[in-house]
Amino acid sequence: MAEGPRFSPELNNRIFEANHLAGVRGDTHSDIPHLLKALLSREGEAVTALRRAGHDVDELRASVESALPPPPVQFG
């Protein structure tokens, strides 16, 4: 099973806090992809809940995007 992206401890804490506020429950390792997908797609209940809680979703998304590795180069 491939490992997900590695984030700084500060960004990890922000993602976990955002998960909690967004009501994402369960195994924390499976929660992160769910929240990241919501953040990167700019929609969904998680994003709405974060905005209601006063989070700067755009800034959090930018932090996540800058920490992600570049996509693999595709040939052909």
XYZ file of C-alpha atoms in Angstrom:
76
model
C 0.000 0.000 0.000
C 1.471 3.355 -1.026
C 2.033 6.012 1.578
C 0.261 9.322 1.238
C 2.004 12.671 1.141
C 4.065 13.682 4.156
C 3.233 17.045 5.631
C 4.978 19.148 8.244
C 3.793 18.568 11.834
C 2.118 22.001 11.796
C 0.208 21.259 8.593
C -0.707 17.780 9.893
C -2.185 19.403 13.014
C -4.161 21.857 10.891
C -5.472 19.020 8.709
C -6.521 16.986 11.762
C -8.226 20.043 13.290
C -9.971 20.705 9.989
C -11.066 17.042 9.864
C -12.566 17.363 13.315
C -14.403 20.597 12.483
C -15.649 19.149 9.214
C -17.068 16.131 11.030
C -14.889 13.609 9.222
C -14.687 10.560 11.468
C -12.904 7.220 11.519
C -9.333 6.138 11.034
C -7.260 9.302 10.758
C -5.177 7.864 7.907
C -8.293 7.323 5.800
C -9.747 10.704 6.847
C -6.900 12.753 5.398
C -7.480 11.760 1.737
C -11.197 12.514 2.164
C -10.506 15.990 3.511
C -7.746 16.682 0.986
C -10.051 15.677 -1.864
C -12.704 18.061 -0.533
C -10.185 20.874 -0.121
C -8.645 20.398 -3.534
C -12.041 20.138 -5.254
C -13.174 23.364 -3.511
C -16.578 21.949 -2.663
C -18.428 19.584 -0.404
C -19.696 19.467 3.144
C -16.208 19.458 4.650
C -15.324 22.762 2.977
C -18.657 24.324 3.958
C -18.176 23.246 7.593
C -14.651 24.654 7.656
C -15.847 27.995 6.289
C -18.639 28.132 8.884
C -16.059 27.488 11.608
C -14.062 30.493 10.393
C -11.202 28.657 8.672
C -9.502 30.256 5.702
C -10.115 27.334 3.363
C -8.213 28.917 0.482
C -5.097 29.402 2.624
C -5.311 25.836 3.992
C -5.780 24.493 0.447
C -2.740 26.468 -0.747
C -0.666 25.048 2.121
C -1.753 21.516 1.257
C -1.140 21.976 -2.474
C 2.339 23.389 -1.894
C 3.217 20.378 0.289
C 2.058 17.796 -2.264
C 4.659 16.285 -4.582
C 4.365 17.236 -8.265
C 2.335 14.827 -10.394
C 4.344 12.192 -12.263
C 5.382 13.048 -15.796
C 3.319 11.166 -18.358
C 4.722 10.271 -21.733
C 2.791 9.614 -24.895
